[in-house]
Tab-separated table of C-alpha atoms in Angstrom:
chain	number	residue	atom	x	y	z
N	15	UNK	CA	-4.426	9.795	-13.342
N	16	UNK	CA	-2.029	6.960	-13.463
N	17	UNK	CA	-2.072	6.214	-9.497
N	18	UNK	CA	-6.179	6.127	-10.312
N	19	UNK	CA	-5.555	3.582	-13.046
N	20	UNK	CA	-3.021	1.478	-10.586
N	21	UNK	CA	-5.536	1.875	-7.562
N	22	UNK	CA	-8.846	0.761	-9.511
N	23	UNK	CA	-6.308	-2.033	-11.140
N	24	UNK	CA	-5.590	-3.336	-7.434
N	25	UNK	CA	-9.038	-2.909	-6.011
N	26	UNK	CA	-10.389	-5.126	-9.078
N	27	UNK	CA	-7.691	-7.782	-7.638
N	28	UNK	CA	-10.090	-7.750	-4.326
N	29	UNK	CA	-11.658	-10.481	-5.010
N	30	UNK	CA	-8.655	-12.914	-6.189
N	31	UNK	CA	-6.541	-11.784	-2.795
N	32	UNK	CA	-10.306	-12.813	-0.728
N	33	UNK	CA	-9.992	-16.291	-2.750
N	34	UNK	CA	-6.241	-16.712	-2.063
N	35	UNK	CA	-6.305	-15.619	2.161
N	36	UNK	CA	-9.480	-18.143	2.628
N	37	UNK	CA	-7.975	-20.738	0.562
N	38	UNK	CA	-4.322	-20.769	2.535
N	39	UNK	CA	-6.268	-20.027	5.738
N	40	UNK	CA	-7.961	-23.303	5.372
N	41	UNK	CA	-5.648	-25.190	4.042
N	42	UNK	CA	-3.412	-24.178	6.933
N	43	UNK	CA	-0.820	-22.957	4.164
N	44	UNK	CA	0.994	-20.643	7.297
N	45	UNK	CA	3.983	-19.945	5.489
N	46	UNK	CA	2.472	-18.713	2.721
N	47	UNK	CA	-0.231	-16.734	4.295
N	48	UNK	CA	2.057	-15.032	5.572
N	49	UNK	CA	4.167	-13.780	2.555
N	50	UNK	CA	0.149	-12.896	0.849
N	51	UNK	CA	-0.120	-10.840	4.407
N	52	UNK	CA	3.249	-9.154	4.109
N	53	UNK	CA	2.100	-8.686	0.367
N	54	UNK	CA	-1.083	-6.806	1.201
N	55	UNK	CA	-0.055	-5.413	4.253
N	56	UNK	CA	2.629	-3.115	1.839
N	57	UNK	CA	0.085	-2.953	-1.368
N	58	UNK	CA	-2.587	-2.055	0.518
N	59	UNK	CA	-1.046	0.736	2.914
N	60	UNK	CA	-0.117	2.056	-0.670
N	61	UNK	CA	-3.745	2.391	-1.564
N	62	UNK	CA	-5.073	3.839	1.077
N	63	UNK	CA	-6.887	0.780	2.616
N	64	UNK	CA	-6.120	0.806	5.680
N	65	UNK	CA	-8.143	-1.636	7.231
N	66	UNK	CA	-6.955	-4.137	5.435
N	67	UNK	CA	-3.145	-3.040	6.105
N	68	UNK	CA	-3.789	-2.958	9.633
N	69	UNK	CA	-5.329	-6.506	9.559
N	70	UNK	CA	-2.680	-7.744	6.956
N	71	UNK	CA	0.092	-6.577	9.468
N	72	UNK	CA	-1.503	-8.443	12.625
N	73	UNK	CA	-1.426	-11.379	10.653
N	74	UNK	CA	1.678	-11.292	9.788
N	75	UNK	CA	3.316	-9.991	12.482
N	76	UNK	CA	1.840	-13.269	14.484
N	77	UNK	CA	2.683	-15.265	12.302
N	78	UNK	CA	6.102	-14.786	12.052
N	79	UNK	CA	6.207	-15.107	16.003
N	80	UNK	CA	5.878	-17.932	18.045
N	81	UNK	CA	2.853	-17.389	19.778
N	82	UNK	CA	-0.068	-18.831	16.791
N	83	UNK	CA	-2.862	-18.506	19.489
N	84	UNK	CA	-4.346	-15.506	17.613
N	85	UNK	CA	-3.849	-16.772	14.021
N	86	UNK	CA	-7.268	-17.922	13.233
N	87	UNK	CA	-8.835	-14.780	15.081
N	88	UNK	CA	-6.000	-12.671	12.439
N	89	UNK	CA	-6.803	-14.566	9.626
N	90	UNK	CA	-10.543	-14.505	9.409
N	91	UNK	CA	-10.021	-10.502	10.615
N	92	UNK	CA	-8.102	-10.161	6.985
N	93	UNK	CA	-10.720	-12.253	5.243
N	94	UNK	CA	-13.626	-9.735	6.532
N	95	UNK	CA	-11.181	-6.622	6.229
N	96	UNK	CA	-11.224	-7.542	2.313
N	97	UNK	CA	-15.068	-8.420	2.323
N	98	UNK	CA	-15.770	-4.540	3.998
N	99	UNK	CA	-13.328	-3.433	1.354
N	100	UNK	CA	-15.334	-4.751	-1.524
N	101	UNK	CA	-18.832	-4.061	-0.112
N	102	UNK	CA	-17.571	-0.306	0.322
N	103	UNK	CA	-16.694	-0.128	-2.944
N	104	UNK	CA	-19.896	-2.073	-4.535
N	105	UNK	CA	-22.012	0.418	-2.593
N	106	UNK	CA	-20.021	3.513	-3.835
N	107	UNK	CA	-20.065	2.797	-7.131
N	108	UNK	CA	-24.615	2.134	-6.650
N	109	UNK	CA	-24.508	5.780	-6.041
């Protein structure tokens, strides 16, 4: 019951991470889209979404490299990740 209450708590925060990736993203804010990756890249492979763990660890993973050539192709992979996230769970809760 209380991993229920923490999940529907972090799924509610959905929309806030969505604001926060596109904002760094296009502000070019590297450094710290990569600590928000790392972030949901752990909070998110907690909850069971993995799609946007997978995409969170991409991002991260290349951005802590030295090769960026893939960052904007990571980045906007996260930002859609999150958007199928919240659509899922818009059309769940229709039913």
């Amino acid at each position: 019951m209380i991993f229920q209450q923490i999940n529907e708590n972090y799924r509610s925060k959905l929309p806030e991470y969505l604001a926060q990736v596109n904002k760094l993203y296009h502000a070019g804010e590297w450094e710290e889209l990569r600590a928000l990756a790392h972030n949901l890249k752990g909070s998110a492979g907690c909850f069971g979404f993995t799609n946007i763990h997978l995409a969170a660890a991409a991002l991260e993973d290349n951005l802590r490299g030295r090769d960026h050539n893939r960052r904007d192709y990571l980045a906007l992979s996260l930002i859609e990740a999150i958007k199928y996230t919240l659509q899922q769970e818009q059309s769940l809760t229709k039913k």
